[in-house]
Amino acid sequence: MTDVAIILINYNSSEHSLNCIKSIFEQTSDAVSFEVIITDNNSEISDFENLKKQLDSYNFPNLSLNRNTKNTGFGGGNMAGFEKSNAKYVCFLNNDTVLLNDCISILKNFLDNNPSVGVAGAQAYTADSSFLISLDHFASPTREILGRSFLELINPKKYPKRKKEYSKPIQVNFVPGSLLFLKTEDFTRVGGFDPQIFLYYEETDLCIRLLNLGKTAYLVPQAKFMHFHGGSTEKSLAIKKELKISLLYVIKKHYGSFSRKLVLLFLIQKYLLSSLVKSKNRPILALLLKGAPMSESLKHKQ
């Protein structure tokens, strides 16, 4: 059995995918056996063909490229890759990243030595080597209404400071989805990514479910990578709407209908006030007034 399956999604960003894949093969130790599985989420045919042509020319070992007939989102694309894997560990890696050191070996060794850990993440940096926040607190009514700083103030042990660079592994609520390293057994046990979520908050949902099984999340700062934020997902009104739809779905799933209504009312008030001076916020307000239903998700518009 292979040690690690590294799974990437390509969506109209083949140059990012190529740079990411090169870094995997350059940085990963020979002591770790790995396979790279790429899911193309129905990119423009020119982007897919460019990726295929370049990969064929590099002739990387243990690499496969598979194309979906439609865009299935973050969770769906990763699950398509996962179903083709055969490894003890799985690493879900954004294609707009570049490994800066032997992240795969470092994270594998950490999970080998810490069986209670369900998921591990690495420390991210920007293209100019600036520190990037690499941990977060669960989406919850308290976080959404009172804010992250409040959580960090009242319970710093449970909610460690996000805007701090750590030198030792630290337990966190969850690590960002740009790099998620898990045991295949644990990922399978919790049922993988929720197919109802098209984009955003997948890692929050996953880490809550892992924690319910007694499996914690850790940031392992010794593992380092570069993240070109937004490289794989362009900012748009549709993406901003998807953020709210996914957030409210996750709130209801883990905290109940009342909590969802509470957060929804808070967001309506927030966007009602901001829309008075920022017209660009009015479509978000309109979505919230409709209740931000899952039927408005991009999942149903592919």
mmCIF file of C-alpha atoms in Angstrom:
data_model
loop_
_atom_site.group_PDB
_atom_site.id
_atom_site.type_symbol
_atom_site.label_atom_id
_atom_site.label_comp_id
_atom_site.label_asym_id
_atom_site.label_seq_id
_atom_site.Cartn_x
_atom_site.Cartn_y
_atom_site.Cartn_z
ATOM 1 C CA MET A 1 0.000 0.000 0.000
ATOM 2 C CA THR A 2 1.203 3.530 -0.814
ATOM 3 C CA ASP A 3 1.972 5.779 2.153
ATOM 4 C CA VAL A 4 0.196 8.955 0.989
ATOM 5 C CA ALA A 5 -2.337 9.881 -1.689
ATOM 6 C CA ILE A 6 -2.003 13.572 -2.574
ATOM 7 C CA ILE A 7 -5.210 14.856 -4.145
ATOM 8 C CA LEU A 8 -5.577 18.084 -6.123
ATOM 9 C CA ILE A 9 -8.421 19.761 -8.010
ATOM 10 C CA ASN A 10 -7.782 21.675 -11.211
ATOM 11 C CA TYR A 11 -10.361 24.208 -12.357
ATOM 12 C CA ASN A 12 -9.189 26.569 -15.081
ATOM 13 C CA SER A 13 -5.851 27.001 -13.326
ATOM 14 C CA SER A 14 -3.474 24.545 -14.985
ATOM 15 C CA GLU A 15 -0.351 26.654 -14.440
ATOM 16 C CA HIS A 16 -0.993 26.649 -10.689
ATOM 17 C CA SER A 17 -1.538 22.891 -10.794
ATOM 18 C CA LEU A 18 1.735 22.323 -12.641
ATOM 19 C CA ASN A 19 3.745 24.432 -10.182
ATOM 20 C CA CYS A 20 2.133 22.643 -7.250
ATOM 21 C CA ILE A 21 2.847 19.192 -8.670
ATOM 22 C CA LYS A 22 6.471 20.086 -9.424
ATOM 23 C CA SER A 23 6.950 21.172 -5.806
ATOM 24 C CA ILE A 24 5.499 17.876 -4.541
ATOM 25 C CA PHE A 25 8.034 15.837 -6.483
ATOM 26 C CA GLU A 26 10.896 18.216 -5.653
ATOM 27 C CA GLN A 27 10.250 18.437 -1.911
ATOM 28 C CA THR A 28 8.929 15.027 -0.871
ATOM 29 C CA SER A 29 11.456 12.584 0.545
ATOM 30 C CA ASP A 30 12.119 9.267 -1.176
ATOM 31 C CA ALA A 31 11.442 7.648 2.192
ATOM 32 C CA VAL A 32 7.714 8.266 1.628
ATOM 33 C CA SER A 33 5.836 6.511 -1.166
ATOM 34 C CA PHE A 34 3.102 8.670 -2.645
ATOM 35 C CA GLU A 35 0.675 8.971 -5.519
ATOM 36 C CA VAL A 36 -0.702 12.204 -6.974
ATOM 37 C CA ILE A 37 -4.315 12.190 -8.135
ATOM 38 C CA ILE A 38 -5.682 15.209 -9.998
ATOM 39 C CA THR A 39 -9.362 15.817 -10.597
ATOM 40 C CA ASP A 40 -10.118 18.300 -13.343
ATOM 41 C CA ASN A 41 -13.461 19.807 -12.364
ATOM 42 C CA ASN A 42 -14.683 20.328 -15.951
ATOM 43 C CA SER A 43 -12.306 23.186 -16.780
ATOM 44 C CA GLU A 44 -12.333 24.871 -20.171
ATOM 45 C CA ILE A 45 -11.030 22.279 -22.618
ATOM 46 C CA SER A 46 -7.979 24.432 -23.428
ATOM 47 C CA ASP A 47 -6.937 24.513 -19.774
ATOM 48 C CA PHE A 48 -7.418 20.771 -19.364
ATOM 49 C CA GLU A 49 -5.476 19.995 -22.528
ATOM 50 C CA ASN A 50 -2.634 22.273 -21.439
ATOM 51 C CA LEU A 51 -2.437 20.469 -18.114
ATOM 52 C CA LYS A 52 -2.517 17.041 -19.758
ATOM 53 C CA LYS A 53 0.122 17.979 -22.352
ATOM 54 C CA GLN A 54 2.517 19.390 -19.754
ATOM 55 C CA LEU A 55 2.072 16.440 -17.397
ATOM 56 C CA ASP A 56 2.700 14.010 -20.231
ATOM 57 C CA SER A 57 5.956 15.817 -21.029
ATOM 58 C CA TYR A 58 7.133 15.645 -17.395
ATOM 59 C CA ASN A 59 6.221 11.962 -17.121
ATOM 60 C CA PHE A 60 5.907 12.039 -13.333
ATOM 61 C CA PRO A 61 5.552 8.560 -11.754
ATOM 62 C CA ASN A 62 2.414 7.492 -9.858
ATOM 63 C CA LEU A 63 0.348 10.399 -11.180
ATOM 64 C CA SER A 64 -3.138 10.283 -12.673
ATOM 65 C CA LEU A 65 -5.339 12.953 -14.211
ATOM 66 C CA ASN A 66 -9.094 12.424 -14.303
ATOM 67 C CA ARG A 67 -11.734 14.738 -15.754
ATOM 68 C CA ASN A 68 -15.206 15.313 -14.332
ATOM 69 C CA THR A 69 -18.071 15.981 -16.733
ATOM 70 C CA LYS A 70 -19.228 18.854 -14.499
ATOM 71 C CA ASN A 71 -17.851 21.057 -11.738
ATOM 72 C CA THR A 72 -18.579 19.192 -8.504
ATOM 73 C CA GLY A 73 -17.021 21.780 -6.169
ATOM 74 C CA PHE A 74 -14.316 21.362 -3.552
ATOM 75 C CA GLY A 75 -15.766 18.400 -1.710
ATOM 76 C CA GLY A 76 -17.044 16.600 -4.788
ATOM 77 C CA GLY A 77 -13.807 17.036 -6.716
ATOM 78 C CA ASN A 78 -11.719 15.815 -3.809
ATOM 79 C CA MET A 79 -14.006 12.842 -3.200
ATOM 80 C CA ALA A 80 -13.672 11.854 -6.870
ATOM 81 C CA GLY A 81 -9.911 11.759 -6.379
ATOM 82 C CA PHE A 82 -10.145 10.004 -3.029
ATOM 83 C CA GLU A 83 -12.213 7.179 -4.514
ATOM 84 C CA LYS A 84 -9.315 6.402 -6.856
ATOM 85 C CA SER A 85 -6.693 6.394 -4.086
ATOM 86 C CA ASN A 86 -5.099 3.481 -2.277
ATOM 87 C CA ALA A 87 -2.954 4.810 0.553
ATOM 88 C CA LYS A 88 -2.720 4.824 4.330
ATOM 89 C CA TYR A 89 -2.839 8.626 4.433
ATOM 90 C CA VAL A 90 -4.539 11.231 2.295
ATOM 91 C CA CYS A 91 -3.464 14.833 1.722
ATOM 92 C CA PHE A 92 -5.975 17.206 0.164
ATOM 93 C CA LEU A 93 -3.922 20.029 -1.323
ATOM 94 C CA ASN A 94 -5.096 23.181 -3.101
ATOM 95 C CA ASN A 95 -3.544 23.472 -6.523
ATOM 96 C CA ASP A 96 -2.663 27.148 -5.894
ATOM 97 C CA THR A 97 0.014 26.095 -3.410
ATOM 98 C CA VAL A 98 3.720 25.253 -3.514
ATOM 99 C CA LEU A 99 5.405 23.070 -0.898
ATOM 100 C CA LEU A 100 8.370 24.851 0.706
ATOM 101 C CA ASN A 101 9.784 21.791 2.464
ATOM 102 C CA ASP A 102 9.057 18.097 2.940
ATOM 103 C CA CYS A 103 5.531 18.742 4.254
ATOM 104 C CA ILE A 104 4.315 15.269 3.363
ATOM 105 C CA SER A 105 6.939 13.447 5.440
ATOM 106 C CA ILE A 106 6.653 15.899 8.346
ATOM 107 C CA LEU A 107 2.874 15.536 8.580
ATOM 108 C CA LYS A 108 2.977 11.773 8.098
ATOM 109 C CA ASN A 109 5.480 11.417 10.936
ATOM 110 C CA PHE A 110 3.367 13.656 13.157
ATOM 111 C CA LEU A 111 0.246 11.529 12.649
ATOM 112 C CA ASP A 112 2.279 8.348 13.051
ATOM 113 C CA ASN A 113 3.355 9.556 16.498
ATOM 114 C CA ASN A 114 0.012 11.071 17.545
ATOM 115 C CA PRO A 115 -2.819 8.575 16.977
ATOM 116 C CA SER A 116 -5.449 10.822 18.599
ATOM 117 C CA VAL A 117 -4.948 13.506 15.939
ATOM 118 C CA GLY A 118 -7.500 13.341 13.142
ATOM 119 C CA VAL A 119 -6.189 16.030 10.817
ATOM 120 C CA ALA A 120 -2.994 18.052 10.555
ATOM 121 C CA GLY A 121 -2.204 21.219 8.640
ATOM 122 C CA ALA A 122 0.936 23.128 7.732
ATOM 123 C CA GLN A 123 2.026 26.749 8.128
ATOM 124 C CA ALA A 124 1.151 28.836 5.075
ATOM 125 C CA TYR A 125 2.998 31.828 3.623
ATOM 126 C CA THR A 126 2.247 34.331 0.871
ATOM 127 C CA ALA A 127 4.206 34.630 -2.368
ATOM 128 C CA ASP A 128 6.472 37.214 -0.694
ATOM 129 C CA SER A 129 7.075 34.867 2.275
ATOM 130 C CA SER A 130 4.793 36.753 4.642
ATOM 131 C CA PHE A 131 2.966 34.811 7.375
ATOM 132 C CA LEU A 132 -0.545 33.620 6.559
ATOM 133 C CA ILE A 133 -3.140 32.658 9.168
ATOM 134 C CA SER A 134 -3.184 28.855 9.203
ATOM 135 C CA LEU A 135 -5.759 27.993 11.869
ATOM 136 C CA ASP A 136 -9.293 29.040 12.672
ATOM 137 C CA HIS A 137 -12.153 28.610 15.120
ATOM 138 C CA PHE A 138 -15.311 26.687 14.293
ATOM 139 C CA ALA A 139 -18.093 28.600 12.605
ATOM 140 C CA SER A 140 -20.641 29.045 15.397
ATOM 141 C CA PRO A 141 -23.271 31.567 16.486
ATOM 142 C CA THR A 142 -20.807 32.987 19.025
ATOM 143 C CA ARG A 143 -18.026 33.408 16.473
ATOM 144 C CA GLU A 144 -20.282 34.975 13.863
ATOM 145 C CA ILE A 145 -21.991 37.414 16.229
ATOM 146 C CA LEU A 146 -19.279 38.284 18.769
ATOM 147 C CA GLY A 147 -16.197 37.629 16.646
ATOM 148 C CA ARG A 148 -12.989 35.619 16.800
ATOM 149 C CA SER A 149 -11.159 38.103 19.021
ATOM 150 C CA PHE A 150 -13.825 37.663 21.700
ATOM 151 C CA LEU A 151 -13.363 33.882 21.662
ATOM 152 C CA GLU A 152 -9.583 34.226 21.931
ATOM 153 C CA LEU A 153 -9.982 36.622 24.861
ATOM 154 C CA ILE A 154 -12.382 34.537 26.948
ATOM 155 C CA ASN A 155 -10.803 31.114 26.306
ATOM 156 C CA PRO A 156 -7.286 31.354 24.810
ATOM 157 C CA LYS A 157 -6.572 27.659 25.387
ATOM 158 C CA LYS A 158 -9.549 26.510 23.326
ATOM 159 C CA TYR A 159 -9.193 29.375 20.845
ATOM 160 C CA PRO A 160 -5.477 30.078 20.266
ATOM 161 C CA LYS A 161 -4.540 33.335 18.572
ATOM 162 C CA ARG A 162 -4.907 33.117 14.816
ATOM 163 C CA LYS A 163 -2.600 36.016 14.004
ATOM 164 C CA LYS A 164 0.454 34.429 15.562
ATOM 165 C CA GLU A 165 3.256 32.357 14.086
ATOM 166 C CA TYR A 166 3.825 29.231 16.156
ATOM 167 C CA SER A 167 7.048 27.263 16.481
ATOM 168 C CA LYS A 168 5.586 24.048 17.927
ATOM 169 C CA PRO A 169 2.537 21.939 17.007
ATOM 170 C CA ILE A 170 -0.644 23.307 18.539
ATOM 171 C CA GLN A 171 -4.161 21.934 18.859
ATOM 172 C CA VAL A 172 -6.721 24.061 17.012
ATOM 173 C CA ASN A 173 -10.397 23.927 16.094
ATOM 174 C CA PHE A 174 -9.595 23.382 12.441
ATOM 175 C CA VAL A 175 -6.945 23.964 9.795
ATOM 176 C CA PRO A 176 -7.716 25.536 6.398
ATOM 177 C CA GLY A 177 -8.703 23.339 3.490
ATOM 178 C CA SER A 178 -5.714 24.466 1.435
ATOM 179 C CA LEU A 179 -3.796 21.565 3.025
ATOM 180 C CA LEU A 180 -5.482 18.796 4.990
ATOM 181 C CA PHE A 181 -3.533 15.680 6.013
ATOM 182 C CA LEU A 182 -5.461 12.721 7.464
ATOM 183 C CA LYS A 183 -5.434 8.978 7.925
ATOM 184 C CA THR A 184 -7.534 7.396 5.211
ATOM 185 C CA GLU A 185 -9.213 5.293 7.915
ATOM 186 C CA ASP A 186 -10.361 8.388 9.830
ATOM 187 C CA PHE A 187 -11.536 10.214 6.711
ATOM 188 C CA THR A 188 -13.561 7.193 5.662
ATOM 189 C CA ARG A 189 -14.948 6.719 9.157
ATOM 190 C CA VAL A 190 -16.515 10.203 9.232
ATOM 191 C CA GLY A 191 -17.905 9.805 5.721
ATOM 192 C CA GLY A 192 -15.566 12.127 3.848
ATOM 193 C CA PHE A 193 -16.652 15.573 2.692
ATOM 194 C CA ASP A 194 -20.338 16.463 2.941
ATOM 195 C CA PRO A 195 -21.747 16.264 -0.636
ATOM 196 C CA GLN A 196 -24.265 18.996 0.149
ATOM 197 C CA ILE A 197 -21.494 21.616 0.448
ATOM 198 C CA PHE A 198 -20.292 22.886 -2.921
ATOM 199 C CA LEU A 199 -17.656 25.352 -1.749
ATOM 200 C CA TYR A 200 -16.397 26.741 1.604
ATOM 201 C CA TYR A 201 -16.651 25.473 5.191
ATOM 202 C CA GLU A 202 -15.926 21.876 4.157
ATOM 203 C CA GLU A 203 -12.922 21.739 6.505
ATOM 204 C CA THR A 204 -14.974 23.197 9.370
ATOM 205 C CA ASP A 205 -17.626 20.538 8.930
ATOM 206 C CA LEU A 206 -15.030 17.780 8.579
ATOM 207 C CA CYS A 207 -13.092 18.781 11.701
ATOM 208 C CA ILE A 208 -16.253 19.041 13.819
ATOM 209 C CA ARG A 209 -17.211 15.507 12.796
ATOM 210 C CA LEU A 210 -13.701 14.241 13.532
ATOM 211 C CA LEU A 211 -13.758 15.909 16.951
ATOM 212 C CA ASN A 212 -17.079 14.204 17.710
ATOM 213 C CA LEU A 213 -15.157 10.935 17.299
ATOM 214 C CA GLY A 214 -12.403 12.116 19.636
ATOM 215 C CA LYS A 215 -10.006 13.077 16.820
ATOM 216 C CA THR A 216 -8.360 16.489 17.168
ATOM 217 C CA ALA A 217 -6.932 18.965 14.663
ATOM 218 C CA TYR A 218 -3.357 20.272 14.845
ATOM 219 C CA LEU A 219 -1.316 22.927 13.126
ATOM 220 C CA VAL A 220 2.209 21.582 12.569
ATOM 221 C CA PRO A 221 4.285 24.695 11.774
ATOM 222 C CA GLN A 222 7.423 22.733 10.930
ATOM 223 C CA ALA A 223 5.661 21.852 7.652
ATOM 224 C CA LYS A 224 5.601 24.921 5.402
ATOM 225 C CA PHE A 225 3.946 25.820 2.119
ATOM 226 C CA MET A 226 3.124 28.847 0.003
ATOM 227 C CA HIS A 227 -0.495 29.657 -0.784
ATOM 228 C CA PHE A 228 -1.447 31.957 -3.648
ATOM 229 C CA HIS A 229 -4.814 32.938 -2.151
ATOM 230 C CA GLY A 230 -7.571 33.016 -4.730
ATOM 231 C CA GLY A 231 -5.447 31.411 -7.402
ATOM 232 C CA SER A 232 -7.898 28.556 -7.846
ATOM 233 C CA THR A 233 -11.118 30.511 -7.177
ATOM 234 C CA GLU A 234 -11.837 33.949 -8.636
ATOM 235 C CA LYS A 235 -13.682 36.407 -6.422
ATOM 236 C CA SER A 236 -17.191 37.121 -7.607
ATOM 237 C CA LEU A 237 -20.662 37.890 -6.334
ATOM 238 C CA ALA A 238 -21.588 34.232 -6.808
ATOM 239 C CA ILE A 239 -18.659 33.154 -4.611
ATOM 240 C CA LYS A 240 -19.617 35.656 -1.907
ATOM 241 C CA LYS A 241 -23.154 34.294 -1.936
ATOM 242 C CA GLU A 242 -21.838 30.737 -1.692
ATOM 243 C CA LEU A 243 -19.919 31.676 1.458
ATOM 244 C CA LYS A 244 -23.155 32.676 3.186
ATOM 245 C CA ILE A 245 -25.089 29.646 1.945
ATOM 246 C CA SER A 246 -22.425 27.224 3.178
ATOM 247 C CA LEU A 247 -21.992 29.044 6.489
ATOM 248 C CA LEU A 248 -25.678 28.874 7.340
ATOM 249 C CA TYR A 249 -25.856 25.232 6.256
ATOM 250 C CA VAL A 250 -22.981 24.283 8.586
ATOM 251 C CA ILE A 251 -24.459 26.312 11.463
ATOM 252 C CA LYS A 252 -27.776 24.469 11.152
ATOM 253 C CA LYS A 253 -26.094 21.073 10.755
ATOM 254 C CA HIS A 254 -24.027 21.355 13.931
ATOM 255 C CA TYR A 255 -25.924 23.846 16.123
ATOM 256 C CA GLY A 256 -29.564 23.484 15.060
ATOM 257 C CA SER A 257 -32.295 25.492 13.328
ATOM 258 C CA PHE A 258 -32.583 28.126 16.055
ATOM 259 C CA SER A 259 -28.887 28.963 15.797
ATOM 260 C CA ARG A 260 -29.186 29.246 12.030
ATOM 261 C CA LYS A 261 -32.094 31.679 12.396
ATOM 262 C CA LEU A 262 -30.120 33.711 14.931
ATOM 263 C CA VAL A 263 -27.095 34.010 12.651
ATOM 264 C CA LEU A 264 -29.301 34.727 9.642
ATOM 265 C CA LEU A 265 -31.020 37.604 11.467
ATOM 266 C CA PHE A 266 -27.642 38.975 12.516
ATOM 267 C CA LEU A 267 -26.371 38.860 8.929
ATOM 268 C CA ILE A 268 -29.538 40.501 7.584
ATOM 269 C CA GLN A 269 -29.100 43.377 10.038
ATOM 270 C CA LYS A 270 -25.402 43.666 9.178
ATOM 271 C CA TYR A 271 -25.955 43.743 5.414
ATOM 272 C CA LEU A 272 -29.023 45.970 5.689
ATOM 273 C CA LEU A 273 -26.878 48.653 7.315
ATOM 274 C CA SER A 274 -23.909 48.184 4.996
ATOM 275 C CA SER A 275 -26.139 48.225 1.914
ATOM 276 C CA LEU A 276 -27.098 51.809 2.706
ATOM 277 C CA VAL A 277 -23.586 52.922 1.769
ATOM 278 C CA LYS A 278 -22.309 49.986 -0.306
ATOM 279 C CA SER A 279 -24.612 49.064 -3.160
ATOM 280 C CA LYS A 280 -22.464 45.986 -3.943
ATOM 281 C CA ASN A 281 -23.791 44.399 -0.736
ATOM 282 C CA ARG A 282 -27.420 44.575 -1.816
ATOM 283 C CA PRO A 283 -27.447 41.273 -3.741
ATOM 284 C CA ILE A 284 -26.091 39.555 -0.614
ATOM 285 C CA LEU A 285 -28.852 41.165 1.427
ATOM 286 C CA ALA A 286 -31.427 39.943 -1.096
ATOM 287 C CA LEU A 287 -30.088 36.400 -0.770
ATOM 288 C CA LEU A 288 -30.237 36.580 3.032
ATOM 289 C CA LEU A 289 -33.794 37.916 2.960
ATOM 290 C CA LYS A 290 -34.701 34.800 0.950
ATOM 291 C CA GLY A 291 -33.102 32.719 3.725
ATOM 292 C CA ALA A 292 -29.940 31.822 1.751
ATOM 293 C CA PRO A 293 -31.413 28.427 0.792
ATOM 294 C CA MET A 294 -29.249 25.582 -0.491
ATOM 295 C CA SER A 295 -31.264 25.730 -3.726
ATOM 296 C CA GLU A 296 -29.339 28.946 -4.530
ATOM 297 C CA SER A 297 -25.989 27.174 -4.265
ATOM 298 C CA LEU A 298 -23.643 26.955 -7.229
ATOM 299 C CA LYS A 299 -24.000 23.204 -6.821
ATOM 300 C CA HIS A 300 -27.349 23.442 -8.618
ATOM 301 C CA LYS A 301 -26.110 25.721 -11.388
ATOM 302 C CA GLN A 302 -23.473 23.543 -13.016
#
